[in-house]
Amino acid sequence: MPDSQPQPPHSPSPSGPARPSSLLLSGARLTDGRTVDVRLCGGRIEAVGTAGSLAARTPGPGSRVDLAGYLLLPAPAEPHLHGDTALTADAPAPASHDPHTVQRRATEAALLQLGHGATALRAHVRVGDVAGLGALTGVLRARRSLRGLAELTAVAMPRVLTGVAGADGLALLRDAVKMGADVVGGCPDLDPDPAGYVEAVLEVAAEHGCPVDLHTDAADPARLARLAAMAGGLRPGVALGPCDGLGRLPSDVASRAADGLAAAGVTVVCLPQGPCGAEGSRDGTAPVRLLRAAGVRIAAGSGALRDAANPVGRGDPLEAAYLLASRQGLRPDDAYDAVSTAARAALGLPEVRVEAGFPAELLAVRGDRLAAALSLAYSRVVVHRGRVVARTSAVREYGDSTSPTDLDLPRQGRGGRGEPS
């Protein structure tokens, strides 16, 4: 890929608006092996050039971040977060649905994941039953409090939508969308009439032009086929997850189910780090190689973040990619694609590449190759809308020894990398 340097914009007239401040990411390594400077301006990548070529054109204090020793990647996105129940594993009682309490938990959870690199997140939120609309209110408040740091969207998840019991759930679902829920979702497997549940969700989504994101373990191939047929072709799109039940089906049955999902054009969001608890799944990991071979779009999410379903959940997209590579046999670049490019597409977000003109949503991870970054992704610098919004620094030190010097081994010390200058 050649250096990407568009023509510089015309200087604004004295009476025109001031040019947005720029940020230079210097000395970063790309996955193709090049070491480059990347200039960001106005929330987008303005130029990419060989290392040192852009420094003179990016003046100003605090406008440069030294990324020598870092690998620069498109930022991950989180397509499957349960912000309303996150961080409740140690709670002595069931998770509170008080809006203020949920706002605090959802904000903290989003910031934890932002520190890992996820600049966009989709939170699945229960509505109805005991929660009413309180949990959704809290998540929507968290969305406002995170503005400028990360993009948080909310999925409204009613429990029952059919029969007499489902009338209230359907009314609450419509209220949730009017309140500001961005996506319509839920768990059809938990409704007495799963097909009727899906039909109701698709109807509300069509009324409001919303995407659909449904929980299913996909263990019933006939039910999954009906769901895929009903959802096929819906715009702006349908996501299903975690679909881990496909892995428990006979291979020929699972292959036919995968073909149906591919034909329907849905995205499967798997959860390599474990179940989210919303649908009682056992594992969370769909048979991703089988699905990919059938042409199904695969994204990966984190699922539970230190709640009852997974009390040690990390919410780290790079751990999800690591597990796809180490457990599912995906190549590191395909595994990372599932938490970045594919995850962003599942959220309806524009593609990110480290090229001029693309959104400045980036993650720098210490390391020189993607496989190494997925293995030991400790130090990270996160960029959202063209500015650094999170930084994690890890220092590894060893006792005195001449071996690292004699053998010319890398040895990370304290100081300066990944810091603004």
C-alpha positions as semicolon CSV with decimal commas, in nm:
position;residue;x (nm);y (nm);z (nm)
1;M;0,000;0,000;0,000
2;P;0,161;0,333;-0,101
3;D;0,195;0,631;0,126
4;S;-0,136;0,813;0,149
5;Q;-0,093;1,190;0,129
6;P;-0,373;1,394;-0,026
7;Q;-0,318;1,750;-0,137
8;P;-0,313;1,991;0,158
9;P;-0,639;2,181;0,201
10;H;-0,658;2,547;0,102
11;S;-0,579;2,782;0,386
12;P;-0,892;2,929;0,539
13;S;-0,959;3,293;0,477
14;P;-0,909;3,531;0,774
15;S;-1,285;3,551;0,813
16;G;-1,340;3,174;0,773
17;P;-1,346;2,913;1,045
18;A;-1,019;2,814;1,210
19;R;-0,859;2,492;1,091
20;P;-0,911;2,208;1,340
21;S;-0,604;2,117;1,542
22;S;-0,407;1,821;1,412
23;L;-0,235;1,533;1,586
24;L;0,070;1,348;1,458
25;L;0,120;0,981;1,541
26;S;0,487;0,930;1,465
27;G;0,693;0,621;1,404
28;A;0,409;0,367;1,419
29;R;0,438;0,029;1,253
30;L;0,159;-0,097;1,027
31;T;0,061;-0,459;0,975
32;D;0,229;-0,455;0,631
33;G;0,564;-0,384;0,801
34;R;0,600;-0,016;0,713
35;T;0,694;0,242;0,976
36;V;0,494;0,560;0,920
37;D;0,377;0,894;1,047
38;V;0,001;0,948;1,054
39;R;-0,154;1,294;1,074
40;L;-0,508;1,329;1,209
41;C;-0,730;1,631;1,167
42;G;-1,101;1,694;1,205
43;G;-1,173;1,342;1,325
44;R;-1,022;1,178;1,017
45;I;-0,685;1,055;0,894
46;E;-0,545;1,340;0,690
47;A;-0,218;1,189;0,570
48;V;0,003;0,883;0,604
49;G;0,370;0,909;0,512
50;T;0,706;0,749;0,574
51;A;0,845;0,798;0,923
52;G;0,967;1,155;0,970
53;S;0,802;1,292;0,657
54;L;0,509;1,466;0,828
55;A;0,673;1,599;1,144
56;A;0,763;1,940;1,005
57;R;0,403;2,005;0,901
58;T;0,245;1,934;1,239
59;P;0,348;2,221;1,468
60;G;0,221;2,299;1,815
61;P;0,269;2,167;2,168
62;G;0,098;1,842;2,255
63;S;0,034;1,768;1,890
64;R;0,260;1,464;1,856
65;V;0,248;1,113;2,003
66;D;0,556;0,896;1,969
67;L;0,443;0,547;1,871
68;A;0,784;0,392;1,812
69;G;0,753;0,030;1,917
70;Y;0,376;0,026;1,864
71;L;0,158;-0,142;1,605
72;L;-0,116;0,088;1,472
73;L;-0,454;-0,072;1,397
74;P;-0,813;0,024;1,326
75;A;-0,982;0,053;1,664
76;P;-1,195;-0,240;1,782
77;A;-1,567;-0,208;1,844
78;E;-1,778;-0,390;2,102
79;P;-2,098;-0,533;1,949
80;H;-2,224;-0,718;2,257
81;L;-2,204;-0,550;2,599
82;H;-2,449;-0,583;2,887
83;G;-2,390;-0,247;3,048
84;D;-2,693;-0,264;3,275
85;T;-2,563;-0,571;3,458
86;A;-2,187;-0,516;3,421
87;L;-1,971;-0,512;3,735
88;T;-2,236;-0,675;3,955
89;A;-2,068;-1,011;4,021
90;D;-1,998;-0,923;4,385
91;A;-2,329;-0,751;4,454
92;P;-2,507;-0,903;4,758
93;A;-2,847;-0,874;4,587
94;P;-2,981;-0,883;4,231
95;A;-2,854;-0,600;4,013
96;S;-3,032;-0,271;4,076
97;H;-3,226;-0,115;3,788
98;D;-3,217;0,231;3,942
99;P;-3,124;0,470;3,657
100;H;-2,847;0,645;3,851
101;T;-2,689;0,314;3,958
102;V;-2,711;0,172;3,605
103;Q;-2,564;0,491;3,460
104;R;-2,263;0,461;3,689
105;R;-2,207;0,092;3,608
106;A;-2,261;0,134;3,235
107;T;-2,024;0,431;3,221
108;E;-1,754;0,250;3,415
109;A;-1,794;-0,060;3,197
110;A;-1,768;0,146;2,878
111;L;-1,457;0,323;3,007
112;L;-1,295;-0,011;3,090
113;Q;-1,358;-0,129;2,737
114;L;-1,245;0,204;2,593
115;G;-0,916;0,150;2,773
116;H;-0,889;-0,181;2,590
117;G;-0,944;0,000;2,260
118;A;-1,317;-0,019;2,184
119;T;-1,425;0,328;2,070
120;A;-1,779;0,213;1,980
121;L;-2,001;-0,013;2,192
122;R;-2,346;-0,167;2,167
123;A;-2,517;-0,229;2,503
124;H;-2,800;-0,483;2,528
125;V;-3,046;-0,362;2,793
126;R;-3,343;-0,543;2,946
127;V;-3,675;-0,360;2,933
128;G;-3,998;-0,466;3,100
129;D;-4,057;-0,698;3,396
130;V;-3,887;-0,565;3,710
131;A;-3,650;-0,341;3,515
132;G;-3,924;-0,146;3,340
133;L;-3,746;0,131;3,155
134;G;-3,513;0,219;3,443
135;A;-3,211;0,028;3,315
136;L;-3,252;0,178;2,968
137;T;-3,278;0,526;3,120
138;G;-2,947;0,468;3,295
139;V;-2,772;0,343;2,982
140;L;-2,898;0,637;2,778
141;R;-2,764;0,872;3,044
142;A;-2,430;0,690;3,023
143;R;-2,436;0,745;2,647
144;R;-2,459;1,119;2,705
145;S;-2,185;1,119;2,968
146;L;-1,948;0,933;2,733
147;R;-1,995;1,175;2,444
148;G;-1,657;1,264;2,296
149;L;-1,490;0,958;2,449
150;A;-1,678;0,667;2,291
151;E;-1,993;0,594;2,093
152;L;-2,245;0,396;2,298
153;T;-2,567;0,262;2,145
154;A;-2,846;0,075;2,321
155;V;-3,044;-0,237;2,227
156;A;-3,387;-0,268;2,390
157;M;-3,446;-0,630;2,502
158;P;-3,800;-0,722;2,614
159;R;-3,856;-1,069;2,761
160;V;-4,197;-1,166;2,618
161;L;-4,375;-1,015;2,319
162;T;-4,653;-1,260;2,233
163;G;-4,988;-1,349;2,384
164;V;-5,158;-1,162;2,665
165;A;-4,835;-1,141;2,865
166;G;-4,652;-0,992;2,567
167;A;-4,882;-0,694;2,516
168;D;-4,707;-0,491;2,786
169;G;-4,367;-0,593;2,654
170;L;-4,456;-0,479;2,304
171;A;-4,578;-0,143;2,433
172;L;-4,259;-0,100;2,637
173;L;-4,047;-0,190;2,336
174;R;-4,209;0,089;2,134
175;D;-4,163;0,327;2,429
176;A;-3,797;0,226;2,451
177;V;-3,736;0,318;2,088
178;K;-3,911;0,652;2,138
179;M;-3,688;0,715;2,442
180;G;-3,374;0,669;2,234
181;A;-3,294;0,298;2,203
182;D;-3,104;0,263;1,877
183;V;-3,161;-0,109;1,812
184;V;-3,449;-0,354;1,868
185;G;-3,354;-0,690;2,014
186;G;-3,429;-0,957;2,268
187;C;-3,431;-1,333;2,320
188;P;-3,691;-1,514;2,106
189;D;-3,585;-1,848;2,258
190;L;-3,740;-1,738;2,591
191;D;-4,082;-1,651;2,445
192;P;-4,353;-1,921;2,424
193;D;-4,384;-1,831;2,055
194;P;-4,031;-1,761;1,922
195;A;-4,152;-1,699;1,565
196;G;-4,416;-1,456;1,690
197;Y;-4,151;-1,280;1,898
198;V;-3,928;-1,231;1,595
199;E;-4,222;-1,109;1,391
200;A;-4,304;-0,848;1,657
201;V;-3,941;-0,732;1,676
202;L;-3,914;-0,699;1,299
203;E;-4,241;-0,505;1,289
204;V;-4,121;-0,250;1,545
205;A;-3,782;-0,226;1,373
206;A;-3,949;-0,159;1,036
207;E;-4,173;0,107;1,192
208;H;-3,873;0,301;1,322
209;G;-3,601;0,206;1,072
210;C;-3,393;0,038;1,344
211;P;-3,141;-0,245;1,318
212;V;-3,222;-0,576;1,488
213;D;-2,994;-0,766;1,727
214;L;-3,128;-1,092;1,870
215;H;-2,994;-1,340;2,126
216;T;-3,025;-1,706;2,029
217;D;-2,820;-2,016;2,096
218;A;-2,928;-2,150;1,752
219;A;-2,956;-2,503;1,892
220;D;-3,291;-2,561;1,716
221;P;-3,214;-2,569;1,340
222;A;-3,579;-2,543;1,233
223;R;-3,635;-2,239;1,455
224;L;-3,311;-2,084;1,330
225;A;-3,415;-2,140;0,968
226;R;-3,746;-1,962;1,029
227;L;-3,570;-1,676;1,203
228;A;-3,320;-1,635;0,918
229;A;-3,595;-1,647;0,657
230;M;-3,796;-1,381;0,840
231;A;-3,495;-1,155;0,894
232;G;-3,336;-1,198;0,553
233;G;-3,290;-0,876;0,362
234;L;-3,406;-0,648;0,644
235;R;-3,236;-0,312;0,634
236;P;-3,046;-0,161;0,810
237;G;-2,948;-0,512;0,918
238;V;-2,983;-0,807;1,154
239;A;-2,733;-0,953;1,397
240;L;-2,770;-1,283;1,583
241;G;-2,564;-1,421;1,868
242;P;-2,401;-1,603;2,022
243;C;-2,525;-1,905;1,816
244;D;-2,304;-2,139;2,020
245;G;-2,566;-2,415;1,993
246;L;-2,464;-2,464;1,630
247;G;-2,149;-2,630;1,756
248;R;-2,352;-2,899;1,930
249;L;-2,544;-2,999;1,616
250;P;-2,437;-3,274;1,374
251;S;-2,198;-3,132;1,120
252;D;-2,433;-3,170;0,823
253;V;-2,718;-3,001;1,010
254;A;-2,490;-2,718;1,124
255;S;-2,364;-2,672;0,767
256;R;-2,718;-2,637;0,631
257;A;-2,798;-2,386;0,906
258;A;-2,484;-2,189;0,820
259;D;-2,587;-2,181;0,453
260;G;-2,925;-2,041;0,555
261;L;-2,766;-1,767;0,766
262;A;-2,536;-1,673;0,479
263;A;-2,828;-1,656;0,236
264;A;-3,021;-1,435;0,477
265;G;-2,728;-1,191;0,502
266;V;-2,732;-1,177;0,882
267;T;-2,423;-1,119;1,096
268;V;-2,339;-1,368;1,370
269;V;-2,185;-1,211;1,681
270;C;-1,999;-1,481;1,871
271;L;-1,872;-1,450;2,230
272;P;-1,534;-1,625;2,259
273;Q;-1,484;-1,511;2,619
274;G;-1,796;-1,690;2,744
275;P;-2,174;-1,655;2,766
276;C;-2,359;-1,336;2,846
277;G;-2,633;-1,506;3,048
278;A;-2,920;-1,351;2,853
279;E;-3,023;-1,674;2,683
280;G;-2,868;-1,940;2,903
281;S;-2,595;-2,031;2,656
282;R;-2,326;-2,267;2,776
283;D;-2,022;-2,141;2,596
284;G;-2,067;-1,837;2,376
285;T;-1,845;-1,944;2,089
286;A;-2,015;-2,033;1,765
287;P;-1,836;-2,266;1,518
288;V;-1,675;-1,970;1,346
289;R;-1,473;-2,163;1,088
290;L;-1,781;-2,346;0,966
291;L;-1,978;-2,021;0,950
292;R;-1,699;-1,835;0,771
293;A;-1,666;-2,118;0,519
294;A;-2,037;-2,080;0,441
295;G;-1,994;-1,706;0,385
296;V;-2,155;-1,585;0,708
297;R;-2,031;-1,249;0,836
298;I;-1,870;-1,307;1,177
299;A;-1,810;-1,044;1,444
300;A;-1,694;-1,109;1,799
301;G;-1,806;-0,947;2,122
302;S;-1,714;-0,971;2,487
303;G;-2,045;-1,064;2,648
304;A;-2,051;-1,057;3,027
305;L;-1,826;-0,809;3,204
306;R;-1,785;-0,923;3,565
307;D;-2,147;-1,011;3,626
308;A;-2,322;-1,333;3,732
309;A;-2,270;-1,496;3,390
310;N;-1,893;-1,442;3,399
311;P;-1,755;-1,293;3,720
312;V;-1,408;-1,254;3,569
313;G;-1,513;-1,121;3,226
314;R;-1,258;-0,871;3,095
315;G;-1,452;-0,708;2,816
316;D;-1,133;-0,697;2,610
317;P;-1,176;-0,718;2,230
318;L;-0,815;-0,827;2,188
319;E;-0,875;-1,120;2,421
320;A;-1,171;-1,218;2,204
321;A;-0,944;-1,205;1,898
322;Y;-0,675;-1,401;2,082
323;L;-0,927;-1,676;2,164
324;L;-1,050;-1,690;1,805
325;A;-0,691;-1,741;1,694
326;S;-0,583;-1,983;1,967
327;R;-0,903;-2,187;2,012
328;Q;-1,078;-2,156;1,676
329;G;-0,773;-2,162;1,451
330;L;-0,830;-1,829;1,277
331;R;-0,532;-1,641;1,140
332;P;-0,444;-1,340;1,359
333;D;-0,557;-1,092;1,093
334;D;-0,893;-1,268;1,051
335;A;-0,936;-1,288;1,428
336;Y;-0,866;-0,917;1,467
337;D;-1,099;-0,837;1,178
338;A;-1,383;-0,998;1,379
339;V;-1,341;-0,744;1,660
340;S;-1,263;-0,445;1,439
341;T;-1,381;-0,423;1,078
342;A;-1,659;-0,683;1,111
343;A;-1,768;-0,552;1,451
344;R;-1,788;-0,198;1,318
345;A;-1,991;-0,317;1,021
346;A;-2,229;-0,499;1,258
347;L;-2,283;-0,167;1,435
348;G;-2,347;0,014;1,107
349;L;-2,027;0,217;1,136
350;P;-1,798;0,319;0,849
351;E;-1,490;0,115;0,773
352;V;-1,156;0,222;0,921
353;R;-0,822;0,179;0,750
354;V;-0,492;0,345;0,830
355;E;-0,518;0,550;0,513
356;A;-0,600;0,911;0,436
357;G;-0,968;0,997;0,440
358;F;-1,079;0,726;0,683
359;P;-1,216;0,793;1,034
360;A;-0,949;0,848;1,298
361;E;-1,061;0,555;1,516
362;L;-0,734;0,385;1,599
363;L;-0,560;0,160;1,849
364;A;-0,185;0,147;1,900
365;V;-0,058;-0,166;2,076
366;R;0,300;-0,226;2,181
367;G;0,447;-0,483;1,944
368;D;0,569;-0,520;1,590
369;R;0,334;-0,790;1,458
370;L;-0,034;-0,860;1,504
371;A;0,023;-1,208;1,649
372;A;0,253;-1,065;1,915
373;A;0,006;-0,786;1,990
374;L;-0,275;-1,037;2,047
375;S;-0,047;-1,241;2,272
376;L;0,081;-0,961;2,497
377;A;-0,132;-0,653;2,439
378;Y;-0,043;-0,467;2,756
379;S;0,043;-0,109;2,653
380;R;-0,221;0,065;2,442
381;V;-0,303;0,410;2,308
382;V;-0,663;0,468;2,196
383;V;-0,771;0,737;1,948
384;H;-1,133;0,843;1,899
385;R;-1,235;1,117;1,657
386;G;-0,875;1,214;1,607
387;R;-0,767;1,257;1,968
388;V;-0,614;1,034;2,232
389;V;-0,893;0,930;2,471
390;A;-0,726;0,649;2,667
391;R;-0,376;0,528;2,741
392;T;-0,256;0,217;2,924
393;S;0,114;0,177;2,996
394;A;0,276;-0,142;3,123
395;V;0,641;-0,166;3,225
396;R;0,817;-0,498;3,239
397;E;1,140;-0,507;3,439
398;Y;1,380;-0,789;3,523
399;G;1,652;-0,843;3,778
400;D;2,008;-0,751;3,691
401;S;2,149;-0,978;3,426
402;T;2,392;-0,950;3,138
403;S;2,192;-1,192;2,919
404;P;1,956;-0,938;2,760
405;T;2,254;-0,723;2,663
406;D;2,471;-1,008;2,543
407;L;2,194;-1,160;2,333
408;D;2,051;-0,832;2,208
409;L;1,706;-0,920;2,343
410;P;1,433;-0,656;2,363
411;R;1,397;-0,509;2,709
412;Q;1,124;-0,264;2,789
413;G;1,217;0,010;3,028
414;R;1,043;0,310;3,173
415;G;0,961;0,624;2,983
416;G;0,850;0,800;2,684
417;R;0,687;0,574;2,429
418;G;0,326;0,644;2,356
419;E;0,341;0,979;2,532
420;P;0,258;1,320;2,381
421;S;0,556;1,541;2,315
